[in-house]
Coordinates of N, CA and C in Angstrom, one line a residue:
Chain A
D1 N -28.7 37.8 -137.8 CA -28.9 38.4 -138.8 C -26.8 39.6 -138.1
I2 N -26.5 39.3 -139.4 CA -24.8 40.1 -139.8 C -25.8 41.3 -139.7
Q3 N -25.0 41.9 -138.8 CA -25.5 43.2 -138.3 C -24.2 44.2 -139.2
M4 N -24.3 45.4 -139.3 CA -23.3 46.5 -140.4 C -24.2 47.7 -140.4
T5 N -22.8 47.9 -139.7 CA -22.1 49.9 -138.5 C -22.1 50.7 -139.8
Q6 N -22.8 51.5 -140.1 CA -22.2 52.5 -141.3 C -21.2 53.5 -140.4
S7 N -19.7 54.5 -140.4 CA -19.8 56.0 -140.1 C -19.4 56.7 -140.9
P8 N -19.3 57.9 -140.6 CA -19.9 58.5 -139.6 C -21.9 58.5 -140.1
S9 N -23.0 58.6 -139.5 CA -24.4 58.8 -139.3 C -24.1 60.2 -140.4
S10 N -23.0 61.0 -140.1 CA -23.5 61.8 -141.1 C -22.3 62.6 -141.2
L11 N -22.4 63.5 -142.1 CA -20.6 64.1 -142.8 C -21.1 64.8 -143.5
S12 N -21.2 66.3 -143.2 CA -20.8 67.1 -144.0 C -19.7 67.6 -144.8
A13 N -19.7 68.3 -146.0 CA -18.5 67.9 -147.2 C -19.1 69.4 -147.9
S14 N -17.7 69.7 -148.6 CA -17.9 71.1 -150.1 C -17.5 70.3 -151.8
V15 N -18.7 70.8 -151.3 CA -17.6 70.3 -153.4 C -16.8 70.2 -153.5
G16 N -15.7 69.6 -154.2 CA -14.9 69.4 -154.4 C -14.1 68.0 -153.6
D17 N -14.6 68.4 -152.9 CA -13.7 67.7 -151.1 C -13.7 66.1 -151.2
R18 N -12.5 65.2 -150.9 CA -12.9 64.4 -150.7 C -12.9 63.3 -149.5
V19 N -14.1 62.1 -149.6 CA -15.6 61.7 -148.2 C -14.6 61.0 -148.1
T20 N -14.9 59.5 -147.1 CA -14.0 58.2 -146.5 C -15.8 58.0 -145.7
I21 N -16.6 57.1 -146.7 CA -17.4 56.2 -144.9 C -17.5 55.5 -144.9
T22 N -17.3 54.3 -144.4 CA -17.0 53.1 -143.8 C -18.2 52.7 -143.5
C23 N -18.3 51.5 -142.9 CA -19.3 49.9 -142.9 C -18.8 49.2 -141.8
R24 N -18.6 48.7 -141.7 CA -18.9 47.7 -140.7 C -19.1 46.6 -140.5
A25 N -18.9 45.2 -140.6 CA -19.9 43.7 -140.8 C -19.8 43.1 -138.9
S26 N -20.7 42.6 -138.0 CA -20.3 41.9 -137.6 C -19.6 40.9 -137.4
Q27 N -19.2 40.2 -138.1 CA -18.8 39.4 -139.7 C -18.2 39.4 -140.1
T28 N -17.5 38.2 -140.2 CA -16.7 38.7 -142.1 C -17.3 37.8 -143.0
I29 N -17.7 39.0 -143.7 CA -18.6 38.5 -144.7 C -17.2 38.5 -146.4
S30 N -16.8 38.6 -146.2 CA -16.2 38.3 -147.3 C -16.3 39.7 -148.4
T31 N -15.8 39.4 -149.1 CA -16.4 41.2 -150.7 C -17.8 41.0 -150.9
Y32 N -18.7 40.4 -150.2 CA -20.3 40.2 -150.7 C -20.8 40.8 -149.7
L33 N -20.3 43.3 -150.5 CA -20.4 44.3 -150.2 C -20.2 44.7 -151.2
N34 N -22.2 45.3 -151.1 CA -22.9 46.9 -152.3 C -22.4 47.5 -151.2
W35 N -23.5 49.0 -152.1 CA -23.0 50.5 -151.9 C -24.3 50.9 -152.9
Y36 N -24.5 51.8 -151.7 CA -26.2 52.9 -152.6 C -26.1 53.8 -152.2
Q37 N -26.2 54.5 -153.6 CA -27.2 55.8 -152.5 C -28.1 56.6 -154.1
Q38 N -28.3 57.0 -152.1 CA -30.0 57.7 -152.2 C -30.1 58.2 -152.1
K39 N -30.8 59.2 -153.1 CA -31.9 60.6 -152.3 C -33.1 61.1 -152.9
P40 N -33.4 62.7 -151.6 CA -34.5 62.8 -150.5 C -35.8 61.6 -152.3
G41 N -37.0 60.3 -151.6 CA -37.9 60.5 -152.4 C -37.5 59.9 -153.3
K42 N -36.2 58.9 -153.5 CA -36.5 58.9 -154.4 C -36.2 56.6 -154.2
A43 N -35.7 56.0 -155.2 CA -35.3 54.2 -154.2 C -33.6 54.3 -154.2
P44 N -33.1 53.8 -153.9 CA -31.7 53.5 -153.6 C -30.9 53.1 -155.0
K45 N -30.1 53.5 -155.2 CA -28.9 53.8 -157.0 C -28.0 52.2 -156.2
L46 N -27.8 51.6 -157.3 CA -25.9 51.1 -156.7 C -25.1 51.4 -157.8
L47 N -23.9 51.6 -156.9 CA -23.3 51.9 -157.5 C -21.9 51.5 -157.1
I48 N -21.3 49.7 -156.2 CA -20.8 49.7 -156.1 C -21.2 48.7 -155.2
Y49 N -20.8 47.3 -156.3 CA -20.8 45.4 -155.8 C -19.9 44.9 -155.3
A50 N -19.9 44.2 -154.8 CA -18.7 42.7 -154.9 C -16.9 43.6 -154.1
A51 N -18.4 45.1 -153.2 CA -16.9 45.7 -152.4 C -16.6 46.2 -153.3
S52 N -15.8 46.2 -154.8 CA -14.3 46.8 -155.0 C -15.5 47.7 -156.3
T53 N -16.3 46.4 -157.1 CA -16.2 47.0 -158.2 C -17.4 47.8 -159.3
L54 N -17.5 48.9 -160.0 CA -18.5 49.8 -161.0 C -19.7 49.9 -160.6
Q55 N -20.6 49.6 -160.8 CA -21.6 50.0 -161.6 C -21.6 50.0 -162.9
S56 N -22.3 49.6 -163.9 CA -21.7 50.3 -165.2 C -22.5 52.0 -164.8
G57 N -22.2 52.5 -165.8 CA -23.2 54.0 -165.7 C -22.3 55.5 -164.7
V58 N -21.3 54.6 -163.6 CA -21.8 54.7 -162.0 C -20.4 56.4 -162.5
P59 N -20.0 57.5 -162.3 CA -18.8 57.6 -162.3 C -17.8 57.7 -161.2
S60 N -16.6 58.0 -162.6 CA -15.9 56.3 -161.3 C -14.7 57.8 -160.7
R61 N -15.1 58.0 -160.5 CA -14.8 59.1 -158.3 C -16.3 58.9 -157.2
F62 N -16.0 57.6 -157.6 CA -16.9 56.7 -156.9 C -15.9 55.7 -156.7
S63 N -15.4 55.3 -155.1 CA -15.1 54.0 -155.1 C -15.0 52.4 -153.7
G64 N -14.6 52.0 -154.3 CA -15.1 50.7 -153.1 C -14.2 50.4 -152.9
S65 N -13.0 49.8 -151.3 CA -12.8 49.6 -151.3 C -12.8 48.4 -149.3
G66 N -12.6 47.3 -149.1 CA -12.2 46.0 -148.3 C -12.6 44.6 -148.8
S67 N -12.4 44.2 -147.6 CA -12.3 42.4 -147.5 C -12.5 42.1 -146.2
G68 N -13.6 40.9 -145.9 CA -14.2 40.9 -143.6 C -14.5 41.3 -143.4
T69 N -14.4 42.5 -142.4 CA -15.5 43.1 -141.8 C -15.0 44.6 -142.0
D70 N -15.0 44.9 -142.5 CA -14.4 47.1 -143.1 C -13.8 47.2 -144.0
F71 N -15.0 48.2 -145.1 CA -15.4 48.5 -146.1 C -15.4 50.3 -145.8
T72 N -14.4 50.4 -147.5 CA -14.7 51.4 -147.6 C -15.8 52.8 -148.7
L73 N -16.7 53.5 -149.2 CA -17.5 53.9 -149.8 C -16.1 55.3 -149.2
T74 N -15.5 55.6 -151.1 CA -14.9 57.2 -151.9 C -14.7 57.8 -152.9
I75 N -15.3 59.2 -152.3 CA -16.4 60.4 -153.8 C -15.4 60.5 -153.6
I76 N -14.0 60.7 -155.0 CA -12.9 62.4 -154.6 C -13.9 63.2 -155.6
S77 N -13.4 64.5 -155.4 CA -14.0 65.8 -155.8 C -15.3 66.1 -156.1
L78 N -16.3 65.8 -154.8 CA -17.1 65.3 -154.8 C -18.1 66.8 -156.0
Q79 N -19.3 66.1 -156.2 CA -19.9 67.5 -156.9 C -21.5 67.3 -155.8
P80 N -22.5 68.3 -156.8 CA -23.8 68.7 -156.0 C -24.5 67.7 -156.1
E81 N -24.0 66.7 -157.2 CA -25.2 66.3 -157.2 C -25.4 64.5 -156.4
D82 N -23.9 64.5 -155.2 CA -23.6 63.1 -154.7 C -24.5 63.6 -153.3
F83 N -24.3 64.8 -152.5 CA -25.9 65.1 -151.8 C -26.6 63.9 -151.5
A84 N -26.4 62.4 -151.0 CA -27.0 62.2 -150.9 C -26.9 61.1 -149.7
T85 N -28.1 60.3 -149.2 CA -27.7 59.3 -148.2 C -27.1 57.6 -149.0
Y86 N -25.9 57.1 -147.9 CA -25.7 56.1 -148.5 C -25.9 55.6 -147.5
Y87 N -26.4 54.9 -148.4 CA -26.0 52.2 -147.8 C -25.1 51.8 -148.0
C88 N -24.1 50.5 -146.8 CA -24.3 48.9 -147.4 C -24.6 48.2 -147.5
Q89 N -24.5 47.6 -148.7 CA -25.5 46.4 -147.8 C -24.3 44.7 -147.9
Q90 N -24.5 43.6 -146.9 CA -24.2 42.8 -147.6 C -24.7 41.1 -148.0
S91 N -25.0 40.5 -148.3 CA -25.4 39.9 -149.1 C -24.7 38.4 -148.8
Y92 N -23.1 38.5 -147.2 CA -22.5 37.4 -147.6 C -24.1 35.9 -146.6
N93 N -25.0 36.9 -145.9 CA -25.2 35.3 -145.4 C -27.1 36.1 -145.5
K94 N -28.3 35.9 -145.8 CA -29.1 36.6 -146.6 C -28.7 38.6 -146.8
I95 N -30.0 39.0 -146.4 CA -28.6 40.6 -146.9 C -29.6 41.3 -145.7
T96 N -28.6 42.3 -145.7 CA -29.1 43.7 -144.4 C -28.0 44.8 -145.2
F97 N -28.7 45.9 -144.6 CA -28.7 47.0 -144.8 C -27.9 48.0 -144.3
G98 N -26.4 48.2 -143.6 CA -26.7 49.9 -142.6 C -27.4 50.5 -142.8
Q99 N -27.0 51.7 -141.4 CA -28.2 52.8 -141.4 C -27.8 53.7 -141.8
G100 N -27.0 54.0 -142.9 CA -26.5 55.0 -144.0 C -26.2 56.0 -143.6
T101 N -25.2 56.7 -144.2 CA -24.2 57.7 -144.0 C -25.1 59.2 -144.9
T102 N -25.4 60.0 -143.9 CA -26.2 61.5 -144.8 C -24.8 62.0 -145.6
L103 N -25.2 62.7 -146.3 CA -23.7 64.0 -146.9 C -24.6 64.7 -147.4
E104 N -23.8 66.0 -146.9 CA -25.3 67.1 -146.8 C -23.8 68.4 -147.2
I105 N -24.2 68.8 -147.9 CA -23.5 70.4 -148.4 C -23.3 71.3 -146.7
K106 N -22.1 71.7 -146.6 CA -20.8 72.1 -146.3 C -21.4 73.6 -146.5
Chain B
Q1 N -35.1 50.4 -171.3 CA -34.8 49.2 -170.7 C -35.0 49.3 -169.4
V2 N -34.8 48.2 -168.9 CA -36.1 48.5 -167.2 C -36.8 49.0 -166.7
Q3 N -37.8 48.5 -166.4 CA -38.9 49.5 -165.3 C -39.5 48.5 -164.6
L4 N -39.7 48.8 -163.5 CA -39.8 47.8 -162.8 C -41.6 49.0 -161.8
Q5 N -42.5 48.2 -161.9 CA -43.5 49.3 -161.3 C -44.6 49.2 -160.3
E6 N -44.2 49.4 -158.9 CA -45.0 48.4 -158.0 C -46.5 49.5 -157.8
S7 N -47.6 48.1 -157.8 CA -48.1 48.7 -157.2 C -49.2 47.4 -155.9
G8 N -50.4 48.1 -155.5 CA -51.3 48.4 -154.6 C -52.1 48.7 -153.0
P9 N -53.3 48.3 -152.3 CA -53.4 49.2 -151.9 C -52.5 50.3 -151.1
G10 N -53.1 51.8 -150.8 CA -51.6 52.2 -149.8 C -52.3 52.0 -148.5
L11 N -54.4 51.2 -147.9 CA -53.7 51.7 -146.9 C -54.0 50.3 -146.0
V12 N -54.1 48.9 -145.3 CA -54.1 48.3 -145.5 C -54.4 47.8 -143.4
K13 N -55.6 47.2 -142.8 CA -56.0 47.1 -142.2 C -54.9 46.2 -141.4
P14 N -55.3 46.6 -139.6 CA -54.4 45.9 -139.1 C -55.6 44.3 -138.9
S15 N -53.8 43.3 -138.9 CA -54.4 41.6 -138.8 C -55.0 40.7 -140.8
Q16 N -54.2 42.5 -141.6 CA -55.6 42.1 -142.6 C -53.9 41.6 -143.9
T17 N -53.9 41.5 -145.0 CA -53.0 40.9 -145.8 C -52.6 41.7 -146.8
L18 N -51.6 42.7 -146.9 CA -51.3 43.6 -147.6 C -50.5 43.0 -148.9
S19 N -51.1 42.8 -150.4 CA -51.0 41.9 -151.2 C -50.2 43.5 -152.3
L20 N -49.2 43.0 -152.9 CA -48.8 44.1 -153.8 C -47.6 43.5 -155.1
T21 N -47.5 43.9 -156.3 CA -47.0 43.4 -157.6 C -46.5 44.3 -157.8
C22 N -45.1 44.2 -158.9 CA -44.0 44.7 -159.4 C -44.5 43.9 -160.9
T23 N -44.7 44.6 -161.8 CA -44.8 44.7 -163.1 C -43.9 45.3 -163.9
V24 N -43.7 44.3 -164.6 CA -41.3 44.8 -166.0 C -41.9 45.0 -166.8
S25 N -40.9 46.0 -167.3 CA -42.2 47.1 -168.6 C -40.0 46.3 -169.4
G26 N -40.1 46.8 -170.0 CA -38.7 47.5 -171.1 C -38.0 45.2 -171.4
G27 N -38.0 44.3 -170.8 CA -38.0 43.7 -170.5 C -38.4 41.9 -170.4
S28 N -37.9 41.2 -169.6 CA -39.2 40.1 -169.8 C -38.5 39.5 -168.2
I29 N -39.3 38.9 -167.6 CA -38.6 39.1 -166.7 C -38.3 37.2 -166.2
S30 N -38.2 36.5 -167.4 CA -38.3 35.4 -167.7 C -36.3 34.9 -168.3
S31 N -36.0 36.4 -169.1 CA -35.2 37.2 -170.1 C -33.8 37.1 -169.1
G32 N -32.6 36.7 -168.9 CA -31.4 36.5 -168.1 C -31.0 36.3 -167.3
A33 N -30.8 35.6 -166.3 CA -30.4 35.2 -164.7 C -30.6 36.4 -163.3
H34 N -31.5 37.3 -164.2 CA -31.8 38.0 -162.2 C -32.6 37.4 -161.1
Y35 N -32.7 37.8 -160.6 CA -33.2 37.4 -159.2 C -34.3 38.8 -159.7
W36 N -35.8 38.6 -158.4 CA -36.5 40.1 -157.4 C -36.2 39.7 -156.9
S37 N -36.8 41.0 -156.5 CA -36.4 41.5 -155.1 C -37.4 42.2 -154.0
W38 N -37.6 42.2 -153.4 CA -39.1 42.9 -152.3 C -38.1 43.2 -151.6
F39 N -38.0 45.1 -151.3 CA -37.5 45.5 -149.8 C -38.5 47.0 -149.8
R40 N -38.1 47.2 -147.8 CA -39.1 48.0 -147.4 C -38.2 49.0 -147.2
Q41 N -38.6 50.1 -146.9 CA -37.8 51.0 -145.8 C -38.8 52.2 -145.3
F42 N -38.9 51.7 -144.1 CA -39.6 52.8 -143.1 C -39.2 54.2 -142.7
P43 N -40.1 54.6 -141.9 CA -40.2 56.3 -142.2 C -39.4 56.8 -141.3
G44 N -37.4 55.8 -140.6 CA -36.9 56.6 -140.1 C -36.0 55.9 -141.2
K45 N -35.6 56.0 -142.0 CA -35.6 55.4 -143.0 C -34.1 54.1 -142.8
D46 N -34.4 53.8 -142.6 CA -33.5 51.9 -142.7 C -34.6 51.6 -143.6
L47 N -33.0 50.5 -144.4 CA -34.4 49.4 -145.3 C -34.0 47.4 -145.2
E48 N -34.9 48.1 -145.5 CA -35.1 46.1 -145.0 C -35.1 45.0 -146.0
W49 N -34.5 44.5 -146.4 CA -34.9 43.0 -147.3 C -36.1 42.0 -147.3
I50 N -37.3 41.8 -147.6 CA -38.2 40.7 -147.8 C -37.6 39.3 -148.0
A51 N -38.0 40.0 -149.3 CA -37.8 38.2 -149.6 C -37.2 38.1 -152.4
Y52 N -36.5 37.6 -152.1 CA -35.7 37.2 -153.9 C -37.1 36.5 -154.5
I53 N -36.8 36.2 -155.8 CA -37.3 34.9 -156.8 C -36.5 34.8 -157.6
Y54 N -36.8 34.1 -158.5 CA -35.5 33.8 -159.6 C -37.3 33.3 -161.1
K55 N -36.8 33.5 -161.8 CA -37.7 33.2 -163.2 C -38.2 31.4 -162.9
T56 N -37.7 30.4 -162.2 CA -37.7 28.8 -161.6 C -38.8 29.3 -160.6
G57 N -39.1 30.3 -160.0 CA -40.2 30.1 -158.8 C -39.4 29.6 -157.8
S58 N -37.9 29.6 -157.2 CA -36.6 29.7 -156.4 C -36.8 30.5 -155.3
T59 N -37.3 30.9 -154.4 CA -36.9 31.6 -153.6 C -36.1 31.8 -152.2
D60 N -36.0 33.0 -151.4 CA -35.1 33.2 -150.5 C -35.6 34.5 -149.9
Y61 N -36.1 34.5 -148.1 CA -37.3 34.9 -147.7 C -35.6 35.7 -146.3
K62 N -36.3 36.9 -146.0 CA -36.2 37.2 -145.5 C -36.5 36.0 -143.6
P63 N -35.4 35.7 -142.9 CA -35.6 34.6 -142.1 C -36.8 35.4 -140.9
S64 N -36.3 36.3 -140.1 CA -37.9 36.7 -139.3 C -39.2 36.7 -140.1
L65 N -39.7 37.5 -141.2 CA -40.1 37.1 -142.4 C -40.7 36.5 -142.6
Q66 N -40.4 35.1 -143.5 CA -40.2 33.5 -143.7 C -42.4 33.7 -143.1
S67 N -42.0 33.2 -142.1 CA -43.8 32.5 -141.6 C -44.7 34.1 -141.9
L68 N -44.2 35.0 -142.6 CA -45.8 36.1 -143.1 C -45.6 36.4 -144.2
V69 N -44.6 35.4 -144.8 CA -44.4 36.5 -146.1 C -44.7 35.6 -148.1
T70 N -45.1 35.3 -148.3 CA -45.0 35.3 -149.6 C -44.5 35.8 -150.7
I71 N -43.1 35.6 -152.2 CA -43.3 36.3 -153.1 C -43.4 34.8 -153.6
S72 N -43.7 35.5 -154.8 CA -44.3 34.4 -156.6 C -44.6 35.4 -157.7
V73 N -44.0 34.7 -158.6 CA -43.7 35.7 -160.5 C -44.6 35.2 -160.4
D74 N -45.3 35.3 -162.2 CA -45.9 34.9 -163.0 C -45.3 35.9 -164.5
T75 N -44.9 34.8 -164.9 CA -44.2 35.1 -166.2 C -44.9 35.7 -167.2
S76 N -46.0 35.1 -167.1 CA -46.9 35.2 -168.3 C -47.3 36.0 -168.3
R77 N -47.3 36.8 -166.8 CA -47.5 38.2 -166.9 C -46.6 39.5 -166.6
N78 N -45.3 39.0 -166.7 CA -44.2 39.6 -166.4 C -44.4 40.8 -164.2
Q79 N -44.7 39.7 -164.5 CA -44.7 40.5 -162.9 C -44.3 39.1 -161.9
F80 N -44.2 39.9 -160.8 CA -43.8 39.3 -159.2 C -44.6 40.0 -158.7
S81 N -45.0 39.0 -157.4 CA -45.9 39.5 -156.4 C -45.4 39.2 -154.6
L82 N -45.3 40.1 -154.4 CA -45.3 40.0 -152.6 C -46.7 39.6 -151.3
K83 N -47.2 38.9 -151.3 CA -48.2 38.6 -150.2 C -47.0 39.5 -148.4
L84 N -48.0 39.5 -147.2 CA -47.6 39.5 -145.7 C -48.5 39.5 -145.0
N85 N -49.3 37.9 -144.6 CA -49.9 38.2 -143.7 C -49.5 38.9 -142.0
S86 N -51.2 39.0 -141.8 CA -50.8 40.2 -140.1 C -50.7 41.0 -140.1
V87 N -50.9 41.4 -141.0 CA -50.1 43.4 -140.9 C -50.3 43.9 -139.5
T88 N -49.4 44.7 -139.1 CA -49.6 45.3 -137.8 C -48.8 46.7 -138.4
A89 N -48.9 48.0 -137.7 CA -48.6 48.6 -137.7 C -47.1 49.8 -137.8
A90 N -46.4 48.8 -137.4 CA -45.1 47.9 -137.6 C -44.2 47.5 -139.0
D91 N -45.4 47.8 -139.9 CA -44.9 47.4 -141.7 C -45.7 48.4 -142.5
S92 N -45.6 49.8 -141.1 CA -46.3 50.6 -142.8 C -44.7 51.1 -143.4
A93 N -44.6 51.3 -144.6 CA -43.0 51.6 -145.0 C -43.0 51.6 -146.6
V94 N -41.9 52.4 -147.8 CA -42.4 52.5 -148.5 C -42.2 50.6 -148.9
Y95 N -42.3 50.7 -149.7 CA -42.4 48.9 -150.0 C -41.9 49.6 -151.9
Y96 N -39.9 48.3 -152.0 CA -39.9 48.5 -153.1 C -39.7 47.4 -153.2
C97 N -40.1 47.1 -155.6 CA -39.2 46.0 -156.0 C -38.1 46.0 -156.4
A98 N -37.4 45.0 -157.0 CA -35.6 45.3 -157.1 C -35.7 44.4 -158.5
R99 N -34.3 44.5 -159.2 CA -34.4 44.4 -160.2 C -32.6 43.8 -159.6
G100 N -31.7 41.8 -159.6 CA -31.2 42.1 -158.7 C -30.7 42.4 -160.4
V101 N -28.3 42.3 -160.1 CA -27.4 42.5 -161.1 C -27.2 41.0 -161.9
E102 N -27.9 40.9 -163.0 CA -27.0 39.7 -163.7 C -26.6 38.5 -163.0
G103 N -26.5 37.6 -162.9 CA -25.8 36.4 -162.1 C -24.7 36.6 -160.9
I104 N -26.3 37.7 -160.7 CA -24.8 38.3 -159.0 C -27.0 38.0 -158.6
V105 N -26.0 37.3 -156.9 CA -28.6 37.2 -156.5 C -28.4 38.3 -155.7
D106 N -27.1 38.9 -155.5 CA -27.8 40.0 -154.5 C -27.4 41.2 -154.9
A107 N -26.6 42.3 -155.3 CA -26.6 43.1 -155.6 C -27.6 43.5 -156.9
F108 N -28.5 45.3 -156.7 CA -29.7 45.6 -157.2 C -30.0 46.5 -157.4
D109 N -29.8 46.7 -158.9 CA -29.5 47.9 -160.2 C -30.8 47.6 -160.5
V110 N -31.7 47.7 -160.3 CA -32.9 48.1 -161.3 C -34.4 47.9 -159.9
W111 N -34.5 50.0 -159.7 CA -35.9 49.3 -158.8 C -36.6 50.5 -159.5
G112 N -38.4 50.3 -158.2 CA -39.3 50.6 -159.0 C -39.1 51.6 -158.4
Q113 N -40.4 52.6 -158.4 CA -40.6 53.8 -157.5 C -40.9 53.9 -156.1
G114 N -41.6 52.8 -156.0 CA -41.7 52.6 -154.5 C -42.8 53.1 -154.4
T115 N -44.3 52.5 -153.3 CA -44.6 52.5 -152.7 C -44.7 52.9 -151.5
V116 N -45.8 53.2 -150.9 CA -45.9 54.2 -150.3 C -46.8 52.8 -149.3
V117 N -47.2 52.5 -147.6 CA -48.3 51.7 -147.5 C -48.0 51.7 -146.0
T118 N -49.2 52.6 -145.2 CA -50.0 52.2 -144.0 C -50.7 51.5 -143.4
V119 N -50.4 51.0 -142.9 CA -51.5 50.1 -141.7 C -52.2 50.7 -140.6
S120 N -53.9 50.8 -141.4 CA -54.3 51.9 -140.4 C -55.2 51.1 -139.7

């Protein structure tokens, strides 16, 4: 399996902040990388696919970048509804997820 | 819009077979170029992909589960299903069904609400 490692595992930030979450693959995955947001008791929500393509309906304050083994999810101007857990997911070889990054209110 | 709903027993005994069904509403499994998938999320919050299927019946499985899992589709009922054999306590999780983004086999844009399965 391709291992996906996210950092940090948790992050505290304030409304209006800019935050970056990173995801590293154990081998190159080109741009076969998706990002999801999950709130407690809810299913994951697709934010970004193919490393940088914003899913329809997702606010433009979310962006993704990277290729190969290193990827980032950036959220500019955090909103109250953005506090959640974020997962990266690779699809280069089968499908595996990172362990998640919990974004908490400072 | 398309909605997915998982159904199945919430409690399964060890060594038995877990059977789950995902019912698709607001759209047809047979239309478009979507893959239909099963995932699970363990109590520690780790997410795991289990399998996916296309409307034609083409399938793919997580390698470590392939010998235990069967995914199938019933286009007449607009449902797809998962069977997991020989369950153990380690299979206790929230099980989700999901739809792949059209034309993209491995990004999933519509999810069911999830169903809790306990093996005990």
